[in-house]
Amino acid sequence: MGLVPGTASAVSVSGATTFGAATAGAKASGADREAVRKVKGRTYSSPAERTVATVPSGAAAKGSARAQQAPDAATAADQRLRVTLTAYAEGVDTINLESVVASQEYALVDVVIAWGDGTTDTYDASVMPRDFDLHRATHRYAAIGSYEIKVTVKDSATGGEAENKLTVATEGTEFTAHEPKRLLDTREGIGAARAKVGARSSVALKVAGAGKVPAGVRSVVLNLTVTNTTAPGHVSAAQEKELAENAQTSVLNYVAGQSVPNLVIVPVGEDGYVHLFNAGWASVDLLADVTGYFTASKAAGYGALAPTRVVDTREGQGTAKGQVPGYGSFDIGIAGRAGVPAGATAVALNLTVTNPRSAGHLTAYPAGKTAPTTSNVNFVAGQTVANAVIVPVGADGKITVRNGGWNPADVVVDVVGYYSPQSRSALVVPPVPFRILDTRENGSWNERPASPLPPRSKEWLGLEGDTPAAEVDAWALNTTVTNTGGDGFLSVAPDPNLWSDYVLGKNVQPQRPVSSALNWTAGATVPNLVQTSGGKGGIVDFWNQGWSFIDLVVDLTGFYETPGA
C-alpha cells in the first residue's frame, strides 16, 4: 500500500539545484531530528571565469615581474587572482558560502563578503603560488527572499581587486492564497489526457503558469483526489518523475470503489511541473485542485493555532442547528475569530462530514465568490470523513462551505491555523517526505518496537532535539491510519512535556483533545494532512481516540519557522 519505511537520500533537481537529507526512520537520535531541519537545500555557484578584476593606476609598476611585463594592468591582475563561489541553502534562512581564492603567484589578500542584506564579513588569507585558499562562512537572514552575495578580494601588495558574485534564495517560503481551481481531471482531459492513469504510471501536471499560479513557485497546495478505483493502491507526488516513481512514502491510499481526497503540499520542479504516480496495479482517475502556493518572497506567513471547533451543525455551533440541505451552503465568519486575526488571507481547517444521507462532496471557498467546480471532501451515505483544507478568506472575512450532494449532511469545522501578511513564519519543504513513524516497523523515530497503537492511547514524537524552547512554529505531517479494527478518529496536539521528561519518567499526562484530524471505519486506510505546532519541547502527540487497535504512519512533509528567530 506504499506505507513502508523510507529514507531521503541525496538527489538531483533540474538545474544546479541539489538536496541532501538525513536518514529518516531507524533509531533516530536527537541529533538526527535536528538534521531534518538542517536539510541541505538548493545549491548556487559562480565559477572562477566570472571573476571581474580591477587594478588602480600604476599598480603594475609595483606588482610582480610578470605584472610589470604585462601590457595591461587589469589583464595582469585578472591572471593573478580568481574567485570561485558556491553557496548552499539550509533550513529556513541560512546560506553556507564557500569562497575559493586562487592565485598564480604568492598573494596576501583581504576578503569582504557582502551578504546582500547590508551586512558584511571579512577575513584575510595568504595564497601560495598556483594554489588556492578555501574559506567557509555561514549567514542567517532576517527575512526570506533572494539576495546577491558579492565577494571582493583585494591584493595588499598591488591594491588590485578581484570580485565575483551570485544570487541566492532562502529555502523558507511564504503562502499566497489561490481561489480553488481544478488543474487536473483525467476524466475530462483537464491538465492531462482524457484517460485513466495506468497502473504503475505517472502523470505530469503543469503548475507554474497554470491558472493564476506564477512561474518560480517553490511548492503548491493541492487537494488531490483519486476516484474510479478498481483495486487497492496508493499515490505518490514529487517534483520529478523519478522521485515520484521511487518514493517510499504515499500521499493517499485507496481501495476498490473508493474516492479518496487528501490535501498535499508538493515541491514544484524548476520546469514548473509536479508528478503524480499511481503505484497501484490498476488504473485510476486523478483530480487536483489548487488552493495556494509558496514562493521565496514575502507574502503570508503561517500562524499555528490549537485546534478549535468553530462549526458543528449537530449542535448548532457556529451556524444553524440541523443538517446542511443538499446543494445548500452556509458562511463562517472566520477573520477575528478562534485566534484567526483580521487581515488573514487564508485559513487552515479540518473539514468533516458526518451522517450524510447519500453520496456527495463538500467544497470550501471564499465567501462572496461563485462556488467553484472543485471538492474538498468526498463521501458516501452514512460515512464520517475528514480532510484538511486551506481556503482563502473572502473580502468580508468569511468563508463558505457548500454541500455538493443531493441530500442533507452534518458538517464539522475545526480551525488549526491561518496565513497572514503580519506573520513571517515560513515553510520549508524537503524534496521527499521523511517517514518519522510507522508503528508496524521497529526502530521508528522514538525508538519504539513495532506494535499497534492501543485504543484510547497516545504516541508522542519529539520532532526537535532535547530543547526547552522549540524553534519550529509548526509541522506539516501526512498522517495515515491503517489496519483498523473498528471505527474511530485521530487527534493531533502539542505535548506539554520536554523530551527529557519522558526519558526521566517525569512527564505529565496531557489533556485529551476533542477535535479530530482524521476519521476511520473498520478495515479502512485513511490519510490526512495535519499542520500542528509542537509543545515547548517540540513534541507532538497522536491520540487514538477509537476503541480498537490501529497502525499509524506519519510522514514529515515540511515545517514552518520564523527567519532570524
PDB file of N, CA, C and O in Angstrom, residues 24-30 32-33 435-451 453 458-464 495 499 502-503 538-542 552 554:
ATOM      1  N   ALA A  24      15.745   9.152   7.606  1.00  0.00           N
ATOM      2  CA  ALA A  24      14.535   9.187   8.412  1.00  0.00           C
ATOM      3  C   ALA A  24      14.130   7.766   8.711  1.00  0.00           C
ATOM      4  O   ALA A  24      14.047   6.954   7.821  1.00  0.00           O
ATOM      5  N   GLY A  25      13.877   7.436   9.926  1.00  0.00           N
ATOM      6  CA  GLY A  25      13.424   6.089  10.246  1.00  0.00           C
ATOM      7  C   GLY A  25      14.198   5.495  11.371  1.00  0.00           C
ATOM      8  O   GLY A  25      14.017   5.863  12.515  1.00  0.00           O
ATOM      9  N   ALA A  26      15.092   4.562  11.057  1.00  0.00           N
ATOM     10  CA  ALA A  26      15.652   3.687  12.071  1.00  0.00           C
ATOM     11  C   ALA A  26      16.389   4.430  13.179  1.00  0.00           C
ATOM     12  O   ALA A  26      17.367   5.108  12.943  1.00  0.00           O
ATOM     13  N   LYS A  27      15.861   4.301  14.379  1.00  0.00           N
ATOM     14  CA  LYS A  27      16.508   4.743  15.611  1.00  0.00           C
ATOM     15  C   LYS A  27      17.124   6.125  15.501  1.00  0.00           C
ATOM     16  O   LYS A  27      18.321   6.330  15.736  1.00  0.00           O
ATOM     17  N   ALA A  28      16.331   7.090  15.144  1.00  0.00           N
ATOM     18  CA  ALA A  28      16.822   8.453  15.025  1.00  0.00           C
ATOM     19  C   ALA A  28      17.112   9.041  16.395  1.00  0.00           C
ATOM     20  O   ALA A  28      16.342   8.891  17.324  1.00  0.00           O
ATOM     21  N   SER A  29      18.256   9.692  16.528  1.00  0.00           N
ATOM     22  CA  SER A  29      18.618  10.340  17.783  1.00  0.00           C
ATOM     23  C   SER A  29      18.160  11.784  17.750  1.00  0.00           C
ATOM     24  O   SER A  29      17.630  12.267  16.764  1.00  0.00           O
ATOM     25  N   GLY A  30      18.388  12.508  18.862  1.00  0.00           N
ATOM     26  CA  GLY A  30      18.069  13.928  18.889  1.00  0.00           C
ATOM     27  C   GLY A  30      18.804  14.683  17.797  1.00  0.00           C
ATOM     28  O   GLY A  30      18.264  15.574  17.165  1.00  0.00           O
ATOM     29  N   ASP A  32      19.739  13.471  14.914  1.00  0.00           N
ATOM     30  CA  ASP A  32      19.090  13.174  13.646  1.00  0.00           C
ATOM     31  C   ASP A  32      17.830  14.002  13.469  1.00  0.00           C
ATOM     32  O   ASP A  32      17.493  14.435  12.374  1.00  0.00           O
ATOM     33  N   ARG A  33      17.103  14.216  14.558  1.00  0.00           N
ATOM     34  CA  ARG A  33      15.896  15.019  14.465  1.00  0.00           C
ATOM     35  C   ARG A  33      16.241  16.447  14.061  1.00  0.00           C
ATOM     36  O   ARG A  33      15.544  17.065  13.259  1.00  0.00           O
ATOM     37  N   ARG A 435       9.841   9.682   6.558  1.00  0.00           N
ATOM     38  CA  ARG A 435       8.992   8.806   7.375  1.00  0.00           C
ATOM     39  C   ARG A 435       9.502   8.851   8.809  1.00  0.00           C
ATOM     40  O   ARG A 435      10.632   8.450   9.106  1.00  0.00           O
ATOM     41  N   ILE A 436       8.693   9.357   9.723  1.00  0.00           N
ATOM     42  CA  ILE A 436       9.135   9.518  11.094  1.00  0.00           C
ATOM     43  C   ILE A 436       8.448   8.562  12.060  1.00  0.00           C
ATOM     44  O   ILE A 436       8.870   8.448  13.208  1.00  0.00           O
ATOM     45  N   LEU A 437       7.400   7.893  11.602  1.00  0.00           N
ATOM     46  CA  LEU A 437       6.751   6.889  12.450  1.00  0.00           C
ATOM     47  C   LEU A 437       6.025   5.875  11.583  1.00  0.00           C
ATOM     48  O   LEU A 437       5.326   6.242  10.636  1.00  0.00           O
ATOM     49  N   ASP A 438       6.218   4.600  11.902  1.00  0.00           N
ATOM     50  CA  ASP A 438       5.438   3.511  11.326  1.00  0.00           C
ATOM     51  C   ASP A 438       5.326   2.464  12.427  1.00  0.00           C
ATOM     52  O   ASP A 438       6.294   1.766  12.732  1.00  0.00           O
ATOM     53  N   THR A 439       4.172   2.394  13.038  1.00  0.00           N
ATOM     54  CA  THR A 439       4.002   1.511  14.190  1.00  0.00           C
ATOM     55  C   THR A 439       4.125   0.038  13.819  1.00  0.00           C
ATOM     56  O   THR A 439       4.215  -0.813  14.701  1.00  0.00           O
ATOM     57  N   ARG A 440       4.160  -0.282  12.528  1.00  0.00           N
ATOM     58  CA  ARG A 440       4.318  -1.664  12.094  1.00  0.00           C
ATOM     59  C   ARG A 440       5.775  -2.084  12.023  1.00  0.00           C
ATOM     60  O   ARG A 440       6.080  -3.263  11.809  1.00  0.00           O
ATOM     61  N   GLU A 441       6.701  -1.116  12.176  1.00  0.00           N
ATOM     62  CA  GLU A 441       8.119  -1.388  11.991  1.00  0.00           C
ATOM     63  C   GLU A 441       8.921  -1.044  13.245  1.00  0.00           C
ATOM     64  O   GLU A 441       8.596  -0.098  13.965  1.00  0.00           O
ATOM     65  N   ASN A 442       9.996  -1.790  13.480  1.00  0.00           N
ATOM     66  CA  ASN A 442      10.910  -1.481  14.579  1.00  0.00           C
ATOM     67  C   ASN A 442      11.757  -0.262  14.227  1.00  0.00           C
ATOM     68  O   ASN A 442      11.970   0.052  13.057  1.00  0.00           O
ATOM     69  N   GLY A 443      12.270   0.392  15.278  1.00  0.00           N
ATOM     70  CA  GLY A 443      13.247   1.441  15.080  1.00  0.00           C
ATOM     71  C   GLY A 443      12.698   2.700  14.477  1.00  0.00           C
ATOM     72  O   GLY A 443      13.309   3.298  13.602  1.00  0.00           O
ATOM     73  N   SER A 444      11.538   3.116  14.907  1.00  0.00           N
ATOM     74  CA  SER A 444      10.978   4.356  14.396  1.00  0.00           C
ATOM     75  C   SER A 444      11.575   5.537  15.146  1.00  0.00           C
ATOM     76  O   SER A 444      12.519   5.414  15.902  1.00  0.00           O
ATOM     77  N   TRP A 445      10.961   6.711  14.947  1.00  0.00           N
ATOM     78  CA  TRP A 445      11.552   7.979  15.389  1.00  0.00           C
ATOM     79  C   TRP A 445      11.922   7.994  16.876  1.00  0.00           C
ATOM     80  O   TRP A 445      12.960   8.503  17.256  1.00  0.00           O
ATOM     81  N   ASN A 446      11.049   7.464  17.719  1.00  0.00           N
ATOM     82  CA  ASN A 446      11.364   7.476  19.148  1.00  0.00           C
ATOM     83  C   ASN A 446      11.781   6.096  19.640  1.00  0.00           C
ATOM     84  O   ASN A 446      11.603   5.754  20.794  1.00  0.00           O
ATOM     85  N   GLU A 447      12.354   5.294  18.713  1.00  0.00           N
ATOM     86  CA  GLU A 447      12.961   4.006  19.030  1.00  0.00           C
ATOM     87  C   GLU A 447      11.969   3.022  19.643  1.00  0.00           C
ATOM     88  O   GLU A 447      12.347   2.168  20.437  1.00  0.00           O
ATOM     89  N   ARG A 448      10.723   3.101  19.270  1.00  0.00           N
ATOM     90  CA  ARG A 448       9.713   2.175  19.779  1.00  0.00           C
ATOM     91  C   ARG A 448       9.759   0.865  19.007  1.00  0.00           C
ATOM     92  O   ARG A 448      10.063   0.844  17.820  1.00  0.00           O
ATOM     93  N   PRO A 449       9.439  -0.271  19.640  1.00  0.00           N
ATOM     94  CA  PRO A 449       9.316  -1.533  18.913  1.00  0.00           C
ATOM     95  C   PRO A 449       8.030  -1.550  18.096  1.00  0.00           C
ATOM     96  O   PRO A 449       7.085  -0.808  18.379  1.00  0.00           O
ATOM     97  N   ALA A 450       7.996  -2.380  17.081  1.00  0.00           N
ATOM     98  CA  ALA A 450       6.813  -2.496  16.249  1.00  0.00           C
ATOM     99  C   ALA A 450       5.636  -2.993  17.073  1.00  0.00           C
ATOM    100  O   ALA A 450       5.716  -4.034  17.718  1.00  0.00           O
ATOM    101  N   SER A 451       4.563  -2.239  17.079  1.00  0.00           N
ATOM    102  CA  SER A 451       3.340  -2.635  17.772  1.00  0.00           C
ATOM    103  C   SER A 451       2.257  -1.624  17.438  1.00  0.00           C
ATOM    104  O   SER A 451       2.544  -0.438  17.285  1.00  0.00           O
ATOM    105  N   LEU A 453      -0.993   0.917  17.849  1.00  0.00           N
ATOM    106  CA  LEU A 453      -1.332   1.902  18.876  1.00  0.00           C
ATOM    107  C   LEU A 453      -2.613   1.448  19.577  1.00  0.00           C
ATOM    108  O   LEU A 453      -3.647   1.278  18.932  1.00  0.00           O
ATOM    109  N   LYS A 458      -2.055   7.372  23.374  1.00  0.00           N
ATOM    110  CA  LYS A 458      -1.354   8.336  22.523  1.00  0.00           C
ATOM    111  C   LYS A 458       0.066   7.879  22.264  1.00  0.00           C
ATOM    112  O   LYS A 458       0.645   7.101  23.028  1.00  0.00           O
ATOM    113  N   GLU A 459       0.618   8.382  21.166  1.00  0.00           N
ATOM    114  CA  GLU A 459       2.020   8.189  20.820  1.00  0.00           C
ATOM    115  C   GLU A 459       2.660   9.564  20.741  1.00  0.00           C
ATOM    116  O   GLU A 459       2.135  10.462  20.070  1.00  0.00           O
ATOM    117  N   TRP A 460       3.773   9.780  21.446  1.00  0.00           N
ATOM    118  CA  TRP A 460       4.435  11.081  21.390  1.00  0.00           C
ATOM    119  C   TRP A 460       5.666  10.999  20.497  1.00  0.00           C
ATOM    120  O   TRP A 460       6.359   9.992  20.472  1.00  0.00           O
ATOM    121  N   LEU A 461       5.914  12.078  19.759  1.00  0.00           N
ATOM    122  CA  LEU A 461       7.076  12.166  18.885  1.00  0.00           C
ATOM    123  C   LEU A 461       7.823  13.459  19.163  1.00  0.00           C
ATOM    124  O   LEU A 461       7.248  14.548  19.049  1.00  0.00           O
ATOM    125  N   GLY A 462       9.090  13.346  19.529  1.00  0.00           N
ATOM    126  CA  GLY A 462       9.935  14.520  19.686  1.00  0.00           C
ATOM    127  C   GLY A 462      10.512  14.904  18.336  1.00  0.00           C
ATOM    128  O   GLY A 462      11.349  14.196  17.787  1.00  0.00           O
ATOM    129  N   LEU A 463      10.067  16.022  17.788  1.00  0.00           N
ATOM    130  CA  LEU A 463      10.458  16.418  16.439  1.00  0.00           C
ATOM    131  C   LEU A 463      11.638  17.380  16.407  1.00  0.00           C
ATOM    132  O   LEU A 463      12.112  17.741  15.331  1.00  0.00           O
ATOM    133  N   GLU A 464      12.105  17.813  17.574  1.00  0.00           N
ATOM    134  CA  GLU A 464      13.348  18.577  17.673  1.00  0.00           C
ATOM    135  C   GLU A 464      14.246  17.862  18.673  1.00  0.00           C
ATOM    136  O   GLU A 464      13.819  16.927  19.355  1.00  0.00           O
ATOM    137  N   ASP A 495       2.435  18.578  22.798  1.00  0.00           N
ATOM    138  CA  ASP A 495       2.666  17.926  24.087  1.00  0.00           C
ATOM    139  C   ASP A 495       3.339  18.922  25.037  1.00  0.00           C
ATOM    140  O   ASP A 495       4.274  19.616  24.641  1.00  0.00           O
ATOM    141  N   TRP A 499      11.459  16.390  26.106  1.00  0.00           N
ATOM    142  CA  TRP A 499      11.971  15.053  25.794  1.00  0.00           C
ATOM    143  C   TRP A 499      12.592  14.429  27.042  1.00  0.00           C
ATOM    144  O   TRP A 499      12.391  13.249  27.339  1.00  0.00           O
ATOM    145  N   TYR A 502      10.221  12.690  29.484  1.00  0.00           N
ATOM    146  CA  TYR A 502       9.866  11.309  29.166  1.00  0.00           C
ATOM    147  C   TYR A 502      11.013  10.353  29.500  1.00  0.00           C
ATOM    148  O   TYR A 502      10.794   9.258  30.009  1.00  0.00           O
ATOM    149  N   VAL A 503      12.227  10.769  29.193  1.00  0.00           N
ATOM    150  CA  VAL A 503      13.385   9.915  29.467  1.00  0.00           C
ATOM    151  C   VAL A 503      13.526   9.646  30.958  1.00  0.00           C
ATOM    152  O   VAL A 503      13.827   8.522  31.391  1.00  0.00           O
ATOM    153  N   GLY A 538       9.059  20.827  21.460  1.00  0.00           N
ATOM    154  CA  GLY A 538       8.980  20.322  20.096  1.00  0.00           C
ATOM    155  C   GLY A 538       8.400  18.926  19.998  1.00  0.00           C
ATOM    156  O   GLY A 538       8.748  18.169  19.089  1.00  0.00           O
ATOM    157  N   ILE A 539       7.484  18.578  20.893  1.00  0.00           N
ATOM    158  CA  ILE A 539       6.878  17.244  20.914  1.00  0.00           C
ATOM    159  C   ILE A 539       5.423  17.332  20.475  1.00  0.00           C
ATOM    160  O   ILE A 539       4.695  18.248  20.870  1.00  0.00           O
ATOM    161  N   VAL A 540       5.012  16.366  19.641  1.00  0.00           N
ATOM    162  CA  VAL A 540       3.645  16.291  19.147  1.00  0.00           C
ATOM    163  C   VAL A 540       3.038  14.959  19.579  1.00  0.00           C
ATOM    164  O   VAL A 540       3.706  13.916  19.527  1.00  0.00           O
ATOM    165  N   ASP A 541       1.778  14.990  20.007  1.00  0.00           N
ATOM    166  CA  ASP A 541       1.062  13.789  20.429  1.00  0.00           C
ATOM    167  C   ASP A 541       0.059  13.355  19.366  1.00  0.00           C
ATOM    168  O   ASP A 541      -0.628  14.178  18.766  1.00  0.00           O
ATOM    169  N   PHE A 542      -0.050  12.027  19.186  1.00  0.00           N
ATOM    170  CA  PHE A 542      -1.006  11.423  18.268  1.00  0.00           C
ATOM    171  C   PHE A 542      -1.904  10.506  19.088  1.00  0.00           C
ATOM    172  O   PHE A 542      -1.443   9.512  19.659  1.00  0.00           O
ATOM    173  N   LEU A 552      -0.348   3.368  12.806  1.00  0.00           N
ATOM    174  CA  LEU A 552      -0.230   4.786  12.447  1.00  0.00           C
ATOM    175  C   LEU A 552       1.082   5.016  11.707  1.00  0.00           C
ATOM    176  O   LEU A 552       2.139   4.556  12.136  1.00  0.00           O
ATOM    177  N   VAL A 554       3.337   8.231   9.973  1.00  0.00           N
ATOM    178  CA  VAL A 554       3.471   9.690   9.917  1.00  0.00           C
ATOM    179  C   VAL A 554       4.669  10.046   9.042  1.00  0.00           C
ATOM    180  O   VAL A 554       5.778   9.572   9.284  1.00  0.00           O
TER     181      VAL A 554
END
